[in-house]
Short mmCIF file of C-alpha atoms in Angstrom, two decimals:
data_model
loop_
_atom_site.label_atom_id
_atom_site.label_comp_id
_atom_site.label_asym_id
_atom_site.label_seq_id
_atom_site.Cartn_x
_atom_site.Cartn_y
_atom_site.Cartn_z
CA MET A 1 3.02 -6.41 -4.61
CA MET A 2 3.54 -3.39 -6.84
CA ILE A 3 2.03 -5.35 -9.73
CA LEU A 4 -0.98 -6.23 -7.57
CA VAL A 5 -1.47 -2.56 -6.70
CA VAL A 6 -1.52 -1.65 -10.40
CA MET A 7 -3.93 -4.54 -11.00
CA TYR A 8 -6.20 -3.23 -8.24
CA HIS A 9 -6.26 0.29 -9.67
CA SER A 10 -6.98 -1.19 -13.10
CA MET A 11 -10.19 -2.70 -11.67
CA ALA A 12 -11.13 -0.08 -9.07
CA PHE A 13 -13.21 1.77 -11.67
CA TRP A 14 -15.86 -0.94 -11.21
CA LEU A 15 -16.05 -0.72 -7.40
CA PRO A 16 -19.64 -0.09 -6.18
CA GLY A 17 -18.70 3.19 -4.51
CA GLY A 18 -16.98 4.58 -7.58
CA TRP A 19 -13.35 5.51 -8.07
CA PHE A 20 -13.02 7.96 -10.96
CA ASN A 21 -14.79 11.13 -12.15
CA GLN A 22 -17.32 9.05 -14.10
CA ARG A 23 -19.16 5.76 -13.78
CA PRO A 24 -18.44 2.80 -16.06
CA VAL A 25 -20.77 2.62 -19.02
CA GLN A 26 -20.45 -1.17 -18.93
CA GLU A 27 -20.80 -2.43 -15.37
CA SER A 28 -18.91 -5.48 -14.12
CA TYR A 29 -19.69 -6.98 -10.74
CA ALA A 30 -16.80 -9.46 -11.11
CA LEU A 31 -14.15 -6.76 -11.65
CA GLY A 32 -15.46 -4.79 -8.69
CA LEU A 33 -15.43 -7.92 -6.53
CA ILE A 34 -11.84 -8.78 -7.48
CA ALA A 35 -10.80 -5.19 -6.77
CA SER A 36 -12.43 -5.37 -3.32
CA TRP A 37 -10.62 -8.63 -2.61
CA LEU A 38 -7.24 -7.20 -3.66
CA ASN A 39 -7.90 -4.17 -1.50
CA SER A 40 -8.37 -6.43 1.52
CA PHE A 41 -4.70 -7.43 1.60
CA HIS A 42 -2.38 -5.69 -0.86
CA ILE A 43 -1.64 -2.48 1.07
CA TYR A 44 -1.61 -4.38 4.38
CA THR A 45 1.10 -6.62 2.93
CA PHE A 46 3.18 -3.59 1.96
CA PHE A 47 3.15 -2.35 5.55
CA LEU A 48 3.89 -5.85 6.87
CA ILE A 49 6.92 -6.10 4.58
CA SER A 50 8.08 -2.64 5.71
CA GLY A 51 8.03 -3.77 9.34
CA TYR A 52 9.80 -7.01 8.41
CA VAL A 53 12.61 -5.07 6.74
CA PHE A 54 12.74 -2.52 9.59
CA TYR A 55 13.49 -5.26 12.14
CA SER A 56 16.21 -6.74 9.93
CA MET A 57 17.87 -3.37 9.38
CA LYS A 58 17.72 -2.17 12.99
CA TYR A 59 18.32 -5.33 15.01
CA GLU A 60 20.25 -7.62 12.67
CA LYS A 61 22.29 -5.28 10.48
CA LEU A 62 22.49 -2.67 13.27
CA LYS A 63 21.41 0.19 11.05
CA TYR A 64 19.00 2.95 12.13
CA ILE A 65 21.04 3.70 15.25
CA ARG A 66 20.17 7.39 15.63
CA PHE A 67 16.59 8.58 15.43
CA THR A 68 17.43 11.89 13.72
CA GLU A 69 19.49 10.21 11.00
CA PHE A 70 16.79 7.59 10.52
CA VAL A 71 14.05 10.19 10.09
CA SER A 72 16.24 12.24 7.76
CA THR A 73 16.86 9.19 5.56
CA LYS A 74 13.19 8.26 5.45
CA ALA A 75 12.22 11.86 4.68
CA GLN A 76 14.49 11.76 1.64
CA ARG A 77 13.16 8.39 0.52
CA LEU A 78 9.47 9.25 0.98
CA LEU A 79 8.80 12.98 1.26
CA ILE A 80 10.99 14.12 -1.63
CA PRO A 81 9.30 11.74 -4.13
CA TYR A 82 5.93 12.76 -2.68
CA SER A 83 6.59 16.46 -3.21
CA PHE A 84 8.06 16.14 -6.69
CA VAL A 85 5.54 13.67 -8.11
CA ALA A 86 2.61 15.52 -6.54
CA ILE A 87 3.64 18.85 -8.07
CA ALA A 88 4.91 17.63 -11.44
CA TRP A 89 2.48 14.80 -12.15
CA VAL A 90 -0.42 14.02 -9.82
CA ILE A 91 -1.82 17.52 -9.16
CA PRO A 92 -1.82 18.71 -12.81
CA ILE A 93 -3.59 15.55 -14.01
CA TYR A 94 -5.95 15.59 -11.02
CA CYS A 95 -6.95 19.16 -11.94
CA ILE A 96 -7.73 18.12 -15.51
CA PHE A 97 -10.06 15.30 -14.51
CA PHE A 98 -11.60 16.46 -11.24
CA ARG A 99 -11.66 20.30 -11.51
CA PRO A 100 -10.91 20.84 -7.80
CA SER A 101 -11.05 24.13 -5.96
CA ILE A 102 -7.96 25.62 -4.31
CA GLY A 103 -9.38 24.47 -0.98
CA ASP A 104 -9.73 20.91 -2.25
CA LEU A 105 -6.13 20.88 -3.47
CA PHE A 106 -4.92 22.28 -0.16
CA GLU A 107 -6.74 19.60 1.83
CA LYS A 108 -5.77 16.71 -0.45
CA PHE A 109 -2.12 17.50 -1.18
CA VAL A 110 -0.86 20.04 1.36
CA LEU A 111 -2.67 18.61 4.36
CA MET A 112 -2.24 15.25 2.61
CA GLU A 113 -5.72 14.00 3.47
CA SER A 114 -6.18 12.11 0.19
CA PRO A 115 -3.28 12.65 -2.23
CA SER A 116 -4.20 9.88 -4.69
CA GLN A 117 -1.75 6.97 -4.67
CA LEU A 118 0.87 9.08 -2.86
CA TRP A 119 -0.92 8.64 0.48
CA PHE A 120 1.09 5.48 1.12
CA LEU A 121 4.36 7.41 1.23
CA ILE A 122 3.06 9.78 3.90
CA ALA A 123 1.42 7.05 5.99
CA LEU A 124 4.62 4.99 5.93
CA PHE A 125 6.72 8.00 6.95
CA VAL A 126 4.38 8.73 9.89
CA ILE A 127 4.56 5.06 10.93
CA PHE A 128 8.36 5.20 10.91
CA VAL A 129 8.30 8.33 13.10
CA LEU A 130 5.74 6.83 15.51
CA PHE A 131 7.22 3.35 15.68
CA TYR A 132 10.92 4.08 16.09
CA PRO A 133 10.68 5.45 19.68
CA LEU A 134 8.59 2.41 20.62
CA SER A 135 10.66 -0.17 18.78
CA ASP A 136 13.00 -1.22 21.61
CA PHE A 137 10.11 -1.62 24.04
CA VAL A 138 7.87 -3.61 21.70
CA ASN A 139 10.87 -5.71 20.66
CA LYS A 140 11.43 -6.80 24.26
CA HIS A 141 7.77 -7.02 25.32
CA ILE A 142 5.84 -8.69 22.51
CA ILE A 143 2.52 -9.16 24.32
CA ALA A 144 2.53 -5.57 25.57
CA GLY A 145 3.55 -4.49 22.06
CA VAL A 146 0.61 -6.30 20.49
CA CYS A 147 -1.79 -4.71 22.98
CA LEU A 148 -0.32 -1.27 22.34
CA MET A 149 -0.53 -1.65 18.56
CA ILE A 150 -4.13 -2.88 18.75
CA PHE A 151 -4.96 0.16 20.88
CA ILE A 152 -3.36 2.50 18.34
CA TYR A 153 -5.19 0.65 15.56
CA TRP A 154 -8.50 1.16 17.40
CA ILE A 155 -7.78 4.87 17.87
CA GLY A 156 -7.02 5.29 14.17
CA LEU A 157 -10.14 3.38 13.18
CA LYS A 158 -12.42 5.41 15.45
CA ALA A 159 -10.77 8.74 14.66
CA SER A 160 -11.20 8.20 10.92
CA TYR A 161 -14.98 8.58 11.38
CA PHE A 162 -14.73 11.93 13.15
CA VAL A 163 -11.59 13.85 12.15
CA PRO A 164 -9.92 14.61 8.80
CA ASN A 165 -7.07 12.31 7.87
CA VAL A 166 -4.52 15.15 8.02
CA PHE A 167 -0.98 14.00 7.17
CA GLN A 168 -2.39 10.46 6.97
CA ILE A 169 -2.20 10.16 10.76
CA CYS A 170 -5.40 8.13 11.01
CA SER A 171 -4.18 5.81 8.27
CA ALA A 172 -0.80 5.42 9.96
CA CYS A 173 -2.51 4.45 13.22
CA ARG A 174 -4.61 1.84 11.42
CA TYR A 175 -1.68 0.29 9.55
CA ILE A 176 1.00 0.41 12.27
CA LEU A 177 -0.36 -2.89 13.64
CA PHE A 178 0.51 -4.59 10.35
CA PHE A 179 3.93 -2.96 10.37
CA TYR A 180 4.46 -4.48 13.82
CA LEU A 181 3.17 -7.83 12.56
CA GLY A 182 5.95 -7.87 9.97
CA PHE A 183 8.41 -6.79 12.67
CA ILE A 184 7.40 -9.77 14.82
CA LEU A 185 7.50 -12.20 11.90
CA ARG A 186 11.13 -11.27 11.27
CA LYS A 187 11.98 -11.53 14.97
CA LEU A 188 10.33 -14.92 15.55
CA GLY A 189 10.87 -16.36 12.08
CA ILE A 190 8.30 -17.79 9.69
CA SER A 191 9.30 -21.46 9.72
CA GLN A 192 5.97 -22.44 11.28
CA LEU A 193 4.03 -20.38 8.75
CA ARG A 194 5.92 -22.01 5.91
CA ARG A 195 4.36 -25.34 6.91
CA ILE A 196 0.92 -24.00 6.02
CA PRO A 197 0.04 -24.87 2.40
CA ASP A 198 -0.63 -22.03 -0.02
CA THR A 199 -4.05 -23.48 -0.76
CA LEU A 200 -5.04 -23.26 2.92
CA PHE A 201 -4.05 -19.60 3.10
CA ILE A 202 -6.09 -18.90 -0.03
CA MET A 203 -9.12 -20.90 1.10
CA VAL A 204 -9.28 -19.20 4.51
CA ASP A 205 -8.77 -15.76 2.95
CA VAL A 206 -11.45 -16.28 0.30
CA GLY A 207 -13.80 -17.73 2.92
CA LEU A 208 -13.38 -14.68 5.14
CA PHE A 209 -13.88 -12.41 2.13
CA VAL A 210 -17.11 -14.18 1.17
CA LEU A 211 -18.35 -13.93 4.76
CA TYR A 212 -17.47 -10.23 4.95
CA THR A 213 -19.12 -9.50 1.60
CA TRP A 214 -22.28 -11.27 2.77
CA ILE A 215 -22.66 -9.55 6.15
CA ASN A 216 -21.23 -6.12 5.30
CA GLY A 217 -23.96 -3.51 5.38
CA MET A 218 -26.24 -5.46 7.67
CA ALA A 219 -27.57 -3.56 10.66
CA GLY A 220 -27.14 -4.14 14.36
CA VAL A 221 -24.68 -6.65 15.72
CA TYR A 222 -23.70 -7.65 12.18
CA GLN A 223 -21.77 -4.37 11.86
CA ALA A 224 -19.41 -5.42 14.65
CA VAL A 225 -19.12 -8.91 13.16
CA ALA A 226 -18.32 -7.44 9.75
CA LEU A 227 -15.64 -5.21 11.29
CA MET A 228 -13.99 -8.12 13.08
CA THR A 229 -14.24 -10.31 9.97
CA TYR A 230 -12.56 -7.65 7.86
CA PHE A 231 -9.76 -7.28 10.42
CA PHE A 232 -9.01 -11.02 10.34
CA LEU A 233 -9.32 -10.93 6.55
CA ASN A 234 -6.62 -8.23 6.47
CA VAL A 235 -4.34 -10.23 8.76
CA VAL A 236 -4.77 -13.56 6.95
CA GLY A 237 -4.46 -11.87 3.56
CA ALA A 238 -1.30 -9.95 4.44
CA VAL A 239 0.46 -12.89 6.10
CA GLY A 240 -0.69 -15.30 3.40
CA ALA A 241 0.44 -13.03 0.57
CA PHE A 242 3.83 -12.56 2.26
CA VAL A 243 4.42 -16.29 2.74
CA ILE A 244 3.17 -17.25 -0.73
CA LEU A 245 5.25 -14.59 -2.45
CA GLU A 246 8.28 -15.51 -0.35
CA ARG A 247 7.94 -19.08 -1.58
CA LEU A 248 7.49 -17.85 -5.13
CA ALA A 249 10.68 -15.81 -4.85
CA GLU A 250 12.60 -19.03 -4.20
CA ARG A 251 11.28 -20.64 -7.38
CA ILE A 252 11.78 -17.89 -9.94
CA ASP A 253 14.93 -16.64 -11.60
CA ILE A 254 15.58 -13.37 -9.76
CA ASP A 255 18.35 -12.56 -12.22
CA SER A 256 16.01 -12.53 -15.22
CA ILE A 257 15.73 -9.28 -17.15
CA ILE A 258 12.07 -8.74 -16.24
CA ILE A 259 12.57 -9.35 -12.51
CA ARG A 260 15.65 -7.11 -12.40
CA PHE A 261 13.78 -4.37 -14.26
CA PHE A 262 10.81 -4.35 -11.91
CA LYS A 263 13.10 -4.64 -8.90
CA SER A 264 14.86 -1.46 -10.04
CA HIS A 265 11.78 0.51 -11.08
CA SER A 266 8.86 -0.65 -8.92
CA MET A 267 8.89 2.58 -6.88
CA GLU A 268 8.59 4.77 -9.98
CA ILE A 269 5.91 2.56 -11.53
CA TYR A 270 3.92 2.88 -8.32
CA LEU A 271 4.33 6.67 -8.35
CA PHE A 272 3.17 7.24 -11.95
CA HIS A 273 0.78 4.44 -12.92
CA GLN A 274 -2.57 5.70 -11.58
CA GLN A 275 -2.84 8.80 -13.73
CA VAL A 276 -2.12 6.72 -16.85
CA ILE A 277 -5.14 4.61 -15.89
CA TYR A 278 -7.25 7.80 -15.78
CA LEU A 279 -6.30 8.50 -19.39
CA VAL A 280 -7.07 4.96 -20.57
CA LEU A 281 -10.45 4.96 -18.82
CA THR A 282 -11.38 8.29 -20.37
CA VAL A 283 -10.58 7.03 -23.85
CA GLY A 284 -12.08 3.56 -23.51
CA ASN A 285 -15.11 3.89 -21.22
CA GLY A 286 -18.19 2.86 -23.18
CA LYS A 287 -16.18 2.00 -26.26
CA ILE A 288 -14.42 -1.17 -25.08
CA ASP A 289 -15.61 -4.26 -23.24
CA ALA A 290 -15.11 -3.88 -19.47
CA TYR A 291 -12.64 -6.76 -19.18
CA ILE A 292 -10.61 -5.60 -22.16
CA LEU A 293 -10.63 -2.05 -20.79
CA SER A 294 -9.40 -3.25 -17.40
CA ALA A 295 -6.64 -5.31 -19.02
CA GLY A 296 -5.76 -2.31 -21.19
CA CYS A 297 -5.49 -0.12 -18.09
CA PHE A 298 -3.06 -2.60 -16.57
CA VAL A 299 -0.87 -3.11 -19.62
CA VAL A 300 -0.73 0.52 -20.73
CA SER A 301 -0.12 1.88 -17.21
CA ILE A 302 2.73 -0.60 -16.65
CA MET A 303 4.27 0.25 -20.02
CA VAL A 304 3.96 4.04 -19.78
CA SER A 305 5.04 4.27 -16.15
CA SER A 306 8.00 1.97 -16.98
CA ILE A 307 9.05 4.31 -19.78
CA ILE A 308 8.77 7.26 -17.38
CA ALA A 309 10.79 5.33 -14.81
CA VAL A 310 13.59 4.61 -17.29
CA GLY A 311 13.64 8.24 -18.38
CA MET A 312 13.75 9.55 -14.82
CA ASN A 313 16.64 7.26 -13.96
CA GLN A 314 18.81 8.61 -16.78
CA PHE A 315 19.69 11.73 -14.81
CA LYS A 316 20.95 12.06 -11.24
CA LEU A 317 18.59 14.89 -10.34
CA THR A 318 15.38 13.26 -11.59
CA LYS A 319 16.45 9.90 -10.15
CA TYR A 320 16.89 11.58 -6.77
CA LEU A 321 13.54 13.33 -7.05
CA VAL A 322 11.59 10.11 -7.65
CA SER A 323 13.58 7.78 -5.40
CA GLY A 324 15.24 9.92 -2.76
CA LYS A 325 18.47 8.09 -3.53
CA LYS A 326 21.63 10.05 -4.28
CA LYS A 327 23.36 7.09 -5.92
#
């Protein structure tokens, strides 16, 4: 999933709404379309997996017993990397490319309304804080839990149109439903889902994406249809990606050097890759074919962020600052 996030950011430059401080000299509808498709499921899958692991840790391994200890642990794992990477890496490079005012920096990184790729850390932390007090109830009352999570999702969706996304609260409300979906999948098991062929997951997901792309932007009742289509696209995409990747994990050699490396450094690669893409785009925009430039963004960002990850993990202090882990 981390690799898919890097892939998405390597193509996001060609999204219709823009993504960087400049527009691509060489347009590519295909790259923008692939980026839009990836964006319809990759982050949703991350939250689903987080809920899946949360259930396992709390109700099977009997961890996360005390709320205060749980929040303290998650603050170390998420807020410390956020603070360090924002100050040492994201903000300085953001200032170079976007020339923000002090007010812009305060809103984006202190109020955390849009702190580049680091928003995920804050949204996940808020979800943990919101979900934990509800976890025992929604574990025992699944139907009521689904209704509650849909209600919170609806609040987050509506609020995002009217209020600033301070501390990623609106985002957390929108994604908590997918966190709970992963929670339920772990509780009930996925044996039934495993009977669904990969091709069927992909066909339904692509079909929903084509339908959404076609009706999105239409006026009137089509707006509501587009919204519902996108919701089901998110659900099918997240569940499908989880099941497909779970199957894939059974077929690959998890002890290979490459898999072990990414397993150990995926967090750091996620934290540092986006700003490397900014640099590659600045150098290559208008000078390199769009597809080669996108591939270059992916390869160079993986390589450079991997080197940074290895360097950070050489010392206890820097390892703690980017991972929140003391060991």
